[in-house]
């Protein structure tokens, strides 16, 4: 789009006003959205911190109980000292089991409390009543496997263990007497409070292990979106911000909180869409403001197009038609007062120009006719002097019969040349006139001059201005004739149509075998012949081109070249459009 046009300027002006307003409104909407994100994220971050602190508190209470029992419970310490079957071993096992079952009522977060004698491979368990028998058996088998392995015992922190696709926290405390006490905490049970927070698909809470893999979540099914969000969250830095934005198939707010007591991290994913559900008008305004602005711009442009741009475009179009010569251009009526005045003024001006152009055109026709007759008459004195010179030389040699024959040729020649009232002749008539001229010249140089004509029969009726070719033949005699070439001086006149041209240009070629042109002379002659005004020399060539242009009202060309092996070639190119128009009118 070129900004120099009125339409472009109007669009630019409207854009300068509306675009900053739209940007300001969108920026305000984005800022408000960010504020909503921050407030919701801060609220949920506080809730997440509270849940994690509760979990850490529960785990710390269980851990304190385990440490206290390992140091003060004598029956627990005696498990590894007495062999099975003895009365002391029976009392130690009975008392330890009773204490474990009693404490399950106080530490209900622990699914199983257990004691283990490493010296006798004796395992005592106290499960919660909510743990099924099958689940209890599976936990006992898992504990025996872990407790028998030396590398997995007595870590200083809670460890994550997997059983049948679910995860649990395991804490083991050594008594120092070949026995230990521990607790099994199911992570799904710890996550129960968060199920209420993320129900109905409003979000998802996950527990991550130290390797970054999810070990528990608020819903039973693992979603691929959650796992992908976790991978993206691994590269983020939550410090300094209450939340991160994770882009999956939809946008999520991601918040996290690490645990103090275990290698765990609690993550909360909230869909951004659910955060703005309580602000329907705000969301609609955010989405529709750019569309409304675009619609207003389109309506504004349509209004300007019909009211201002279209009338101005019609005015410019009419001016271009007038400049191209079409004076029939008129502007249509308009409803605006300003354009009514412009249209009336324009139409009146065009009408005056049309009348003035008709008057000028008629005057030009009269002037061209007078100029054509004057140019045609310029040839008569020039050739008359040459003809008298020939008669003079023949009289010196007393060739009276030749003078009589020459006189007949001169009579026909001057009768033809003095017909100034004739505007056009045929090629056949022009060739006959040139034959008379060359015959006169041959009386002067009978042994040194020959000539021939090659005329396309189809072009014998082609019309051209009188004496259009004769000056070219005369120049060949005057400037090209030479006795030093060792053979007769030959002039050939050829008339043909160029077949490779779409308009079939007619070519009249005059060639000889004389001296030819100098190296730069052809270009100089072409420039002189096609000049607007005659120069100091070669008036005859300029005269021919000028009269042909006035006659054909079209482009006329004259070309100059040297022949092979010598001589000169002058070609006059004439258009056939005028002849075709005459043929159609007939």
Coordinates of C-alpha atoms in Angstrom, one line a residue:
X1 CA 0.0 0.0 0.0
X2 CA 1.4 3.4 -1.0
X3 CA 1.1 5.9 1.8
X4 CA 0.9 8.8 -0.8
X5 CA -2.8 7.9 -1.4
X6 CA -5.8 9.3 0.4
X7 CA -7.0 5.8 1.4
X8 CA -3.7 4.9 2.9
X9 CA -3.6 8.2 4.9
X10 CA -7.1 7.6 6.3
X11 CA -6.2 4.0 7.3
X12 CA -3.0 5.2 8.9
X13 CA -4.8 8.0 10.8
X14 CA -7.4 5.6 12.1
X15 CA -4.8 3.0 13.1
X16 CA -2.8 5.6 15.0
X17 CA -5.8 6.4 17.1
X18 CA -7.3 2.9 17.6
X19 CA -4.3 0.7 17.8
X20 CA -2.8 2.3 21.0
X21 CA -6.3 2.1 22.6
X22 CA -6.6 -1.5 21.8
X23 CA -3.1 -2.2 23.0
X24 CA -3.8 -0.3 26.2
X25 CA -7.0 -2.3 26.8
X26 CA -5.3 -5.6 26.1
X27 CA -2.5 -4.7 28.4
X28 CA -5.0 -3.9 31.1
X29 CA -6.7 -7.2 30.5
X30 CA -3.4 -9.1 30.6
X31 CA -2.4 -7.3 33.8
X32 CA -5.8 -8.1 35.4
X33 CA -5.4 -11.7 34.4
X34 CA -1.9 -11.8 35.9
X35 CA -3.3 -10.3 39.1
X36 CA -6.0 -13.0 39.2
X37 CA -3.3 -15.6 38.6
X38 CA -1.2 -14.2 41.4
X39 CA -4.0 -14.1 43.9
X40 CA -5.3 -17.5 43.1
X41 CA -1.8 -18.9 43.1
X42 CA -1.0 -17.3 46.4
X43 CA -4.1 -18.7 48.0
X44 CA -3.5 -22.2 46.7
X45 CA 0.2 -21.9 47.6
X46 CA -0.8 -21.2 51.2
X47 CA -3.2 -24.1 51.1
X48 CA -0.5 -26.3 49.7
X49 CA 2.0 -25.2 52.4
X50 CA -0.6 -26.0 55.0
X51 CA -1.2 -29.5 53.7
X52 CA 2.5 -30.2 53.4
X53 CA 3.1 -28.9 56.9
X54 CA 0.3 -31.2 58.2
X55 CA 1.9 -34.2 56.4
X56 CA 5.3 -33.3 57.9
X57 CA 3.8 -32.9 61.3
X58 CA 2.1 -36.4 61.1
X59 CA 5.4 -37.9 59.9
X60 CA 7.4 -36.2 62.6
X61 CA 5.0 -37.4 65.3
X62 CA 5.3 -41.0 64.1
X63 CA 9.1 -40.6 63.9
X64 CA 9.2 -39.2 67.5
X65 CA 7.2 -42.1 68.7
X66 CA 9.6 -44.6 67.0
X67 CA 12.6 -42.9 68.5
X68 CA 11.0 -42.9 72.0
X69 CA 10.0 -46.6 71.8
X70 CA 13.4 -47.6 70.6
X71 CA 15.0 -46.0 73.6
X72 CA 12.5 -46.7 76.4
X73 CA 10.6 -49.8 75.6
X74 CA 12.3 -52.7 77.3
X75 CA 10.2 -55.4 75.7
X76 CA 11.1 -54.0 72.3
X77 CA 14.8 -54.2 73.1
X78 CA 14.4 -57.8 74.5
X79 CA 13.1 -59.1 71.1
X80 CA 16.6 -59.7 69.9
X81 CA 18.0 -61.0 73.2
X82 CA 15.9 -64.1 73.9
X83 CA 15.4 -67.2 71.6
X84 CA 12.0 -68.0 70.5
X85 CA 10.1 -70.5 72.7
X86 CA 11.4 -69.1 75.9
X87 CA 9.3 -67.5 78.5
X88 CA 11.2 -64.2 78.3
X89 CA 10.7 -64.1 74.5
X90 CA 7.0 -64.8 74.9
X91 CA 6.6 -61.9 77.3
X92 CA 8.6 -59.5 75.1
X93 CA 6.6 -60.4 72.0
X94 CA 3.3 -60.1 73.9
X95 CA 4.1 -56.8 75.4
X96 CA 5.6 -55.3 72.2
X97 CA 2.6 -56.4 70.1
X98 CA 0.2 -54.9 72.7
X99 CA 2.1 -51.6 72.6
X100 CA 2.1 -51.5 68.8
X101 CA -1.7 -52.1 68.6
X102 CA -2.3 -49.5 71.3
X103 CA -0.3 -46.8 69.5
X104 CA -2.1 -47.5 66.2
X105 CA -5.1 -45.6 67.8
X106 CA -2.9 -42.6 68.4
X107 CA -1.0 -42.6 65.1
X108 CA -3.8 -43.5 62.7
X109 CA -1.8 -42.1 59.7
X110 CA 0.5 -45.1 59.9
X111 CA -1.1 -48.1 58.2
X112 CA 1.2 -50.6 59.9
X113 CA 3.4 -50.3 63.0
X114 CA 5.9 -53.1 63.2
X115 CA 8.8 -54.5 65.3
X116 CA 11.5 -56.8 64.0
X117 CA 14.1 -59.0 65.6
X118 CA 17.1 -59.3 63.2
X119 CA 18.8 -62.1 65.2
X120 CA 15.7 -64.4 65.0
X121 CA 14.0 -63.0 61.9
X122 CA 10.8 -62.4 64.0
X123 CA 8.4 -59.7 62.6
X124 CA 5.5 -58.3 64.7
X125 CA 2.9 -56.1 62.9
X126 CA 0.0 -54.0 64.1
X127 CA -2.1 -52.8 61.1
X128 CA -5.0 -50.4 61.2
X129 CA -8.5 -51.9 61.1
X130 CA -9.0 -50.3 57.6
X131 CA -6.2 -52.5 56.2
X132 CA -7.5 -55.6 54.6
X133 CA -6.1 -59.0 55.4
X134 CA -4.7 -59.5 51.9
X135 CA -3.1 -56.0 52.1
X136 CA -1.6 -56.9 55.5
X137 CA -0.1 -60.1 54.1
X138 CA 1.5 -58.2 51.1
X139 CA 2.9 -55.5 53.5
X140 CA 4.4 -58.2 55.8
X141 CA 6.1 -59.9 52.8
X142 CA 7.5 -56.6 51.6
X143 CA 8.8 -55.8 55.1
X144 CA 10.5 -59.1 55.5
X145 CA 12.2 -58.7 52.2
X146 CA 13.4 -55.2 53.0
X147 CA 14.4 -56.0 56.6
X148 CA 16.4 -59.0 55.6
X149 CA 18.4 -56.8 53.2
X150 CA 21.3 -55.1 55.0
X151 CA 21.5 -52.1 52.6
X152 CA 18.0 -50.9 53.1
X153 CA 17.9 -50.8 57.0
X154 CA 17.9 -48.0 59.4
X155 CA 18.1 -44.9 57.1
X156 CA 17.9 -41.6 58.8
X157 CA 14.9 -40.4 56.8
X158 CA 11.6 -41.7 55.5
X159 CA 12.1 -43.9 52.4
X160 CA 9.7 -44.4 49.5
X161 CA 8.8 -48.0 48.8
X162 CA 6.6 -49.5 46.1
X163 CA 4.1 -52.3 46.5
X164 CA 1.7 -53.5 43.8
X165 CA 1.9 -50.2 41.9
X166 CA 1.2 -48.0 44.9
X167 CA 3.8 -46.2 47.1
X168 CA 4.3 -45.9 50.8
X169 CA 6.7 -44.2 53.2
X170 CA 8.8 -46.5 55.4
X171 CA 10.7 -45.4 58.6
X172 CA 12.9 -47.8 60.6
X173 CA 14.6 -47.0 63.9
X174 CA 17.3 -49.3 65.3
X175 CA 17.2 -50.1 69.1
X176 CA 20.8 -51.1 69.2
X177 CA 19.8 -54.6 70.6
X178 CA 19.5 -56.5 67.4
X179 CA 15.9 -55.3 67.0
X180 CA 14.1 -52.3 65.4
X181 CA 10.8 -50.6 65.2
X182 CA 9.2 -48.9 62.2
X183 CA 6.1 -47.5 60.5
X184 CA 4.4 -48.0 57.1
X185 CA 2.5 -45.0 55.8
X186 CA 0.4 -45.3 52.7
X187 CA 0.9 -42.2 50.5
X188 CA -2.6 -42.5 49.1
X189 CA -4.0 -42.1 52.6
X190 CA -1.9 -39.0 53.1
X191 CA -3.3 -37.5 49.9
X192 CA -6.9 -37.9 51.0
X193 CA -7.4 -34.3 52.2
X194 CA -6.2 -33.0 48.8
X195 CA -8.8 -35.1 47.0
X196 CA -11.4 -32.6 48.1
X197 CA -9.4 -29.7 46.8
X198 CA -9.0 -31.1 43.3
X199 CA -12.3 -32.9 42.8
X200 CA -14.5 -32.4 39.8
X201 CA -11.5 -31.9 37.5
X202 CA -10.6 -28.5 39.0
X203 CA -6.9 -29.5 39.4
X204 CA -4.6 -32.2 40.3
X205 CA -2.2 -32.8 43.2
X206 CA 0.9 -35.0 43.0
X207 CA 3.7 -36.3 45.2
X208 CA 7.1 -36.5 43.5
X209 CA 9.9 -38.6 44.7
X210 CA 13.6 -37.5 44.7
X211 CA 13.9 -38.7 41.1
X212 CA 11.1 -36.4 39.9
X213 CA 8.7 -39.3 39.2
X214 CA 5.1 -39.1 40.6
X215 CA 4.5 -41.5 43.5
X216 CA 1.0 -40.5 44.4
X217 CA -1.7 -38.1 43.1
X218 CA -5.1 -36.9 44.1
X219 CA -7.0 -39.0 41.5
X220 CA -6.5 -42.7 40.9
X221 CA -5.6 -42.4 37.2
X222 CA -2.2 -41.0 36.1
X223 CA -2.8 -38.4 33.3
X224 CA -0.2 -37.9 30.5
X225 CA -0.7 -34.2 30.9
X226 CA 0.4 -34.3 34.5
X227 CA 3.5 -36.2 33.7
X228 CA 4.4 -33.8 30.8
X229 CA 3.8 -30.9 33.2
X230 CA 6.2 -32.5 35.7
X231 CA 8.9 -32.8 33.1
X232 CA 8.5 -29.1 32.2
X233 CA 8.5 -28.1 35.8
X234 CA 11.9 -29.8 36.4
X235 CA 13.5 -27.0 34.4
X236 CA 11.7 -24.1 36.1
X237 CA 12.8 -22.1 39.1
X238 CA 9.9 -21.3 41.4
X239 CA 11.9 -19.1 43.7
X240 CA 10.7 -15.5 43.7
X241 CA 7.3 -16.5 42.2
X242 CA 4.2 -18.0 43.6
X243 CA 3.5 -20.1 40.5
X244 CA 4.7 -21.1 37.1
X245 CA 2.8 -21.4 33.8
X246 CA 3.0 -24.8 32.1
X247 CA 1.7 -25.0 28.5
X248 CA 0.3 -28.4 27.5
X249 CA -2.9 -29.0 25.5
X250 CA -4.1 -26.2 27.8
X251 CA -2.4 -23.8 30.2
X252 CA -1.8 -24.8 33.9
X253 CA -0.7 -23.0 37.0
X254 CA 2.0 -25.0 38.7
X255 CA 2.8 -24.7 42.4
X256 CA 5.1 -26.9 44.6
X257 CA 6.1 -27.4 48.2
X258 CA 9.0 -29.7 49.3
X259 CA 8.8 -31.8 52.5
X260 CA 11.0 -31.3 55.5
X261 CA 11.0 -34.9 56.7
X262 CA 11.2 -36.9 53.4
X263 CA 12.5 -36.7 49.9
X264 CA 9.1 -35.6 48.7
X265 CA 7.7 -32.7 46.8
X266 CA 4.0 -31.8 46.6
X267 CA 2.8 -30.3 43.3
X268 CA -0.5 -28.7 42.5
X269 CA -1.7 -28.2 38.9
X270 CA -4.7 -25.9 38.3
X271 CA -6.2 -25.4 34.8
X272 CA -6.0 -21.7 34.0
X273 CA -9.5 -22.0 32.4
X274 CA -11.1 -22.9 35.8
X275 CA -9.5 -19.8 37.5
X276 CA -11.4 -17.4 35.2
X277 CA -14.7 -19.2 35.3
X278 CA -15.9 -16.8 37.9
X279 CA -15.1 -13.8 35.6
X280 CA -17.2 -14.5 32.4
X281 CA -17.7 -10.9 31.4
X282 CA -14.0 -10.2 31.9
X283 CA -13.0 -13.2 29.6
X284 CA -15.6 -12.2 27.0
X285 CA -14.3 -8.7 26.9
X286 CA -10.7 -9.9 26.6
X287 CA -11.5 -12.0 23.6
X288 CA -13.9 -9.6 21.8
X289 CA -12.2 -6.3 22.1
X290 CA -9.8 -6.9 19.2
X291 CA -12.6 -8.3 17.1
X292 CA -14.8 -5.3 17.8
X293 CA -12.0 -2.9 17.0
X294 CA -11.4 -4.7 13.7
X295 CA -15.1 -4.6 12.8
X296 CA -15.2 -0.9 13.6
X297 CA -12.1 -0.4 11.4
X298 CA -13.8 -2.2 8.5
X299 CA -17.1 -0.2 8.9
X300 CA -15.1 3.0 9.0
X301 CA -13.2 2.1 5.9
X302 CA -16.4 1.2 4.1
X303 CA -17.9 4.5 5.0
X304 CA -14.9 6.4 3.9
X305 CA -14.7 4.3 0.7
X306 CA -18.3 5.3 -0.3
X307 CA -18.3 8.9 0.9
X308 CA -14.8 10.2 0.1
X309 CA -12.4 7.7 -1.5
X310 CA -14.7 6.5 -4.3
X311 CA -15.7 10.0 -5.6
X312 CA -12.0 11.1 -5.5
X313 CA -11.0 7.9 -7.3
X314 CA -13.6 8.6 -10.0
X315 CA -12.2 12.1 -10.3
X316 CA -8.6 10.8 -10.7
X317 CA -9.8 8.2 -13.2
X318 CA -11.6 10.9 -15.2
X319 CA -8.5 13.0 -15.3
X320 CA -6.4 10.1 -16.5
X321 CA -8.9 9.4 -19.3
X322 CA -8.7 13.1 -20.4
X323 CA -4.9 13.0 -20.3
X324 CA -5.0 9.9 -22.5
X325 CA -7.2 11.8 -25.0
X326 CA -10.7 10.5 -24.1
X327 CA -12.7 13.7 -23.8
X328 CA -16.0 11.7 -23.3
X329 CA -15.1 11.2 -19.6
X330 CA -17.8 12.6 -17.3
X331 CA -18.2 12.4 -13.5
X332 CA -21.4 10.8 -12.0
X333 CA -23.7 12.7 -9.7
X334 CA -22.9 12.7 -5.9
X335 CA -24.9 13.5 -2.8
X336 CA -22.3 15.6 -1.1
X337 CA -22.4 19.3 -1.8
X338 CA -18.6 19.6 -2.1
X339 CA -18.4 16.8 -4.7
X340 CA -21.4 18.2 -6.6
X341 CA -19.5 21.4 -7.2
X342 CA -16.4 19.5 -8.1
X343 CA -18.2 17.3 -10.6
X344 CA -20.1 20.2 -12.3
X345 CA -16.8 22.2 -12.6
X346 CA -15.0 19.2 -14.0
X347 CA -17.7 18.3 -16.5
X348 CA -17.9 21.9 -17.7
X349 CA -14.1 22.1 -18.1
X350 CA -14.0 18.9 -20.1
X351 CA -16.7 20.1 -22.4
X352 CA -14.8 23.3 -23.1
X353 CA -11.6 21.4 -23.7
X354 CA -13.4 19.1 -26.1
X355 CA -14.7 22.1 -28.2
X356 CA -11.3 23.8 -28.1
X357 CA -9.6 20.6 -29.2
X358 CA -12.0 20.2 -32.2
X359 CA -11.2 23.7 -33.2
X360 CA -7.4 23.2 -32.9
X361 CA -7.6 19.9 -34.7
X362 CA -9.4 21.5 -37.7
X363 CA -6.9 24.3 -37.8
X364 CA -4.0 21.7 -37.7
X365 CA -5.6 19.9 -40.7
X366 CA -5.7 23.1 -42.7
X367 CA -2.1 23.8 -41.7
X368 CA -0.9 20.3 -42.6
X369 CA -2.5 20.5 -46.0
X370 CA -0.8 23.8 -46.7
X371 CA 2.5 22.5 -45.4
X372 CA 2.2 19.3 -47.5
X373 CA 1.7 21.3 -50.7
X374 CA 4.6 23.6 -49.8
X375 CA 7.0 20.7 -49.1
X376 CA 5.9 19.0 -52.3
X377 CA 6.6 22.2 -54.2
X378 CA 10.2 22.4 -52.7
X379 CA 11.3 19.6 -55.0
X380 CA 10.5 21.2 -58.3
X381 CA 13.2 23.9 -58.5
X382 CA 15.8 21.4 -57.2
X383 CA 15.2 18.8 -60.0
X384 CA 14.4 21.5 -62.6
X385 CA 18.0 22.8 -62.3
X386 CA 19.4 19.3 -62.7
X387 CA 17.3 18.6 -65.8
X388 CA 18.4 21.8 -67.5
X389 CA 22.0 20.8 -66.8
X390 CA 21.5 17.5 -68.7
X391 CA 19.8 19.3 -71.7
X392 CA 22.7 21.7 -71.8
X393 CA 25.3 18.9 -72.0
X394 CA 23.3 17.1 -74.7
X395 CA 23.1 20.3 -76.7
X396 CA 26.8 20.7 -76.6
X397 CA 27.3 17.3 -78.3
X398 CA 24.5 18.2 -80.9
X399 CA 22.5 15.0 -80.1
X400 CA 19.1 16.4 -81.4
X401 CA 17.3 13.0 -81.5
X402 CA 18.3 12.3 -78.0
X403 CA 17.2 15.7 -77.0
X404 CA 13.8 15.0 -78.6
X405 CA 13.5 11.7 -76.7
X406 CA 14.7 13.4 -73.5
X407 CA 12.1 16.2 -74.0
X408 CA 9.3 13.6 -74.0
X409 CA 10.6 12.1 -70.7
X410 CA 10.9 15.7 -69.3
X411 CA 7.3 16.5 -70.3
X412 CA 6.0 13.4 -68.5
X413 CA 8.2 14.0 -65.5
X414 CA 7.3 17.7 -65.0
X415 CA 3.6 16.9 -65.7
X416 CA 3.8 14.4 -62.9
X417 CA 5.8 16.6 -60.5
X418 CA 3.7 19.7 -60.9
X419 CA 0.4 18.0 -59.8
X420 CA 0.4 19.7 -56.4
X421 CA -3.3 19.2 -56.0
X422 CA -2.8 15.4 -55.9
X423 CA -2.4 14.2 -52.3
X424 CA -1.6 10.5 -53.0
X425 CA -0.3 8.3 -55.8
X426 CA 0.2 4.6 -56.2
X427 CA 3.5 2.7 -56.2
X428 CA 3.1 2.0 -59.9
X429 CA 2.8 5.7 -60.7
X430 CA 5.8 6.5 -58.6
X431 CA 7.9 3.8 -60.2
X432 CA 6.9 5.1 -63.7
X433 CA 8.0 8.6 -62.7
X434 CA 11.4 7.3 -61.4
X435 CA 11.8 5.4 -64.6
X436 CA 11.5 8.7 -66.5
X437 CA 14.0 10.3 -64.2
X438 CA 16.6 7.5 -64.6
X439 CA 16.0 7.4 -68.4
X440 CA 16.9 11.1 -68.5
X441 CA 20.0 10.3 -66.4
X442 CA 20.9 7.4 -68.7
X443 CA 21.0 9.8 -71.7
X444 CA 23.7 11.6 -69.8
X445 CA 25.7 8.5 -68.9
X446 CA 24.7 5.8 -71.5
X447 CA 27.5 3.4 -70.8
X448 CA 28.1 4.1 -67.1
X449 CA 24.5 3.7 -65.7
X450 CA 22.1 0.8 -65.4
X451 CA 18.9 0.5 -63.3
X452 CA 16.3 -2.1 -62.5
X453 CA 12.9 -2.3 -60.6
X454 CA 11.7 -5.2 -58.4
X455 CA 8.1 -4.4 -57.3
X456 CA 5.7 -6.8 -55.6
X457 CA 2.6 -6.9 -57.8
X458 CA 0.4 -6.9 -54.7
X459 CA 1.9 -3.6 -53.7
X460 CA 1.5 -1.7 -57.0
X461 CA -1.7 -0.1 -55.7
X462 CA -0.2 0.9 -52.4
X463 CA -0.6 4.6 -51.9
X464 CA 2.1 7.0 -50.8
X465 CA 2.7 10.8 -51.1
X466 CA 4.0 12.1 -54.5
X467 CA 7.8 12.2 -55.0
X468 CA 8.4 10.1 -51.8
X469 CA 11.0 7.8 -53.5
X470 CA 12.4 9.9 -56.3
X471 CA 14.6 12.0 -53.9
X472 CA 16.2 8.8 -52.7
X473 CA 17.1 7.8 -56.3
X474 CA 18.3 11.3 -57.0
X475 CA 20.6 11.2 -54.0
X476 CA 22.0 7.9 -55.2
X477 CA 22.9 9.6 -58.5
X478 CA 24.4 12.7 -57.0
X479 CA 26.3 11.2 -54.0
X480 CA 26.9 7.6 -55.1
X481 CA 27.8 7.8 -58.8
X482 CA 31.4 6.9 -59.5
X483 CA 33.5 6.1 -62.7
X484 CA 36.2 4.3 -60.7
X485 CA 34.4 1.1 -59.8
X486 CA 35.4 -0.6 -63.0
X487 CA 31.8 -1.5 -64.0
X488 CA 28.5 0.4 -64.8
X489 CA 26.9 2.2 -61.9
X490 CA 23.8 0.2 -61.0
X491 CA 20.7 1.4 -59.2
X492 CA 18.0 -1.0 -58.0
X493 CA 14.6 0.0 -56.7
X494 CA 12.8 -2.7 -54.7
X495 CA 9.3 -2.6 -53.2
X496 CA 8.3 -5.5 -50.8
X497 CA 6.4 -6.2 -47.6
X498 CA 8.2 -7.4 -44.4
X499 CA 6.6 -10.8 -43.6
X500 CA 8.1 -11.0 -40.1
X501 CA 6.3 -7.8 -39.0
X502 CA 2.8 -8.2 -37.5
X503 CA 1.5 -5.2 -39.4
X504 CA 3.2 -6.1 -42.7
X505 CA 5.3 -2.9 -43.1
X506 CA 5.9 -1.9 -46.7
X507 CA 9.6 -1.3 -47.5
X508 CA 10.9 0.7 -50.5
X509 CA 14.6 0.0 -50.9
X510 CA 17.0 2.0 -53.1
X511 CA 20.5 0.4 -53.5
X512 CA 23.5 1.0 -55.6
X513 CA 27.1 -0.3 -56.1
X514 CA 28.7 3.1 -55.7
X515 CA 31.0 4.6 -53.1
X516 CA 28.8 3.8 -50.1
X517 CA 28.7 5.6 -46.8
X518 CA 31.5 6.6 -44.4
X519 CA 31.8 4.7 -41.1
X520 CA 29.6 7.1 -39.0
X521 CA 27.6 8.6 -41.8
X522 CA 24.5 6.2 -41.7
X523 CA 23.8 7.1 -38.0
X524 CA 24.2 10.8 -38.8
X525 CA 21.8 10.6 -41.8
X526 CA 19.2 8.7 -39.7
X527 CA 19.3 11.4 -37.0
X528 CA 19.0 14.2 -39.6
X529 CA 16.1 12.5 -41.5
X530 CA 14.1 11.9 -38.3
X531 CA 14.7 15.3 -36.7
X532 CA 11.8 17.6 -35.8
X533 CA 13.2 20.5 -37.8
X534 CA 15.4 20.5 -41.0
X535 CA 19.1 21.0 -40.5
X536 CA 21.7 22.7 -42.6
X537 CA 22.1 19.7 -45.0
X538 CA 20.2 16.8 -46.4
X539 CA 16.9 18.7 -46.6
X540 CA 15.6 16.2 -49.2
X541 CA 15.7 13.3 -46.8
X542 CA 14.0 15.2 -44.0
X543 CA 11.4 16.4 -46.6
X544 CA 10.6 12.8 -47.5
X545 CA 10.2 11.6 -43.9
X546 CA 8.2 14.7 -42.9
X547 CA 5.7 14.4 -45.8
X548 CA 5.2 10.7 -45.1
X549 CA 4.5 11.3 -41.5
X550 CA 1.9 13.9 -42.4
X551 CA 0.4 11.5 -44.9
X552 CA 0.2 8.4 -42.8
X553 CA -0.3 10.0 -39.4
X554 CA 1.9 7.2 -38.1
X555 CA 5.5 6.4 -37.5
X556 CA 7.8 6.4 -40.6
X557 CA 11.4 5.2 -40.5
X558 CA 14.3 5.6 -42.9
X559 CA 17.3 3.3 -42.5
X560 CA 20.8 3.7 -44.1
X561 CA 23.4 0.9 -44.5
X562 CA 26.4 -0.1 -46.7
X563 CA 25.9 -2.8 -49.3
X564 CA 28.1 -5.9 -49.9
X565 CA 30.8 -5.7 -51.2
X566 CA 30.2 -2.0 -51.7
X567 CA 27.5 0.6 -52.3
X568 CA 24.7 2.1 -50.2
X569 CA 21.3 0.9 -49.2
X570 CA 18.5 3.3 -48.2
X571 CA 15.2 1.8 -47.0
X572 CA 12.0 3.6 -46.4
X573 CA 9.6 1.8 -44.0
X574 CA 5.9 2.8 -44.4
X575 CA 2.9 1.6 -42.4
X576 CA 0.0 -0.2 -44.0
X577 CA -2.7 0.8 -41.4
X578 CA -3.9 3.7 -43.5
X579 CA -4.3 1.5 -46.5
X580 CA -6.3 -1.1 -44.6
X581 CA -8.6 1.6 -43.2
X582 CA -9.2 2.8 -46.7
X583 CA -9.9 -0.7 -47.9
X584 CA -12.5 -1.3 -45.2
X585 CA -14.2 2.0 -45.9
X586 CA -14.6 1.1 -49.5

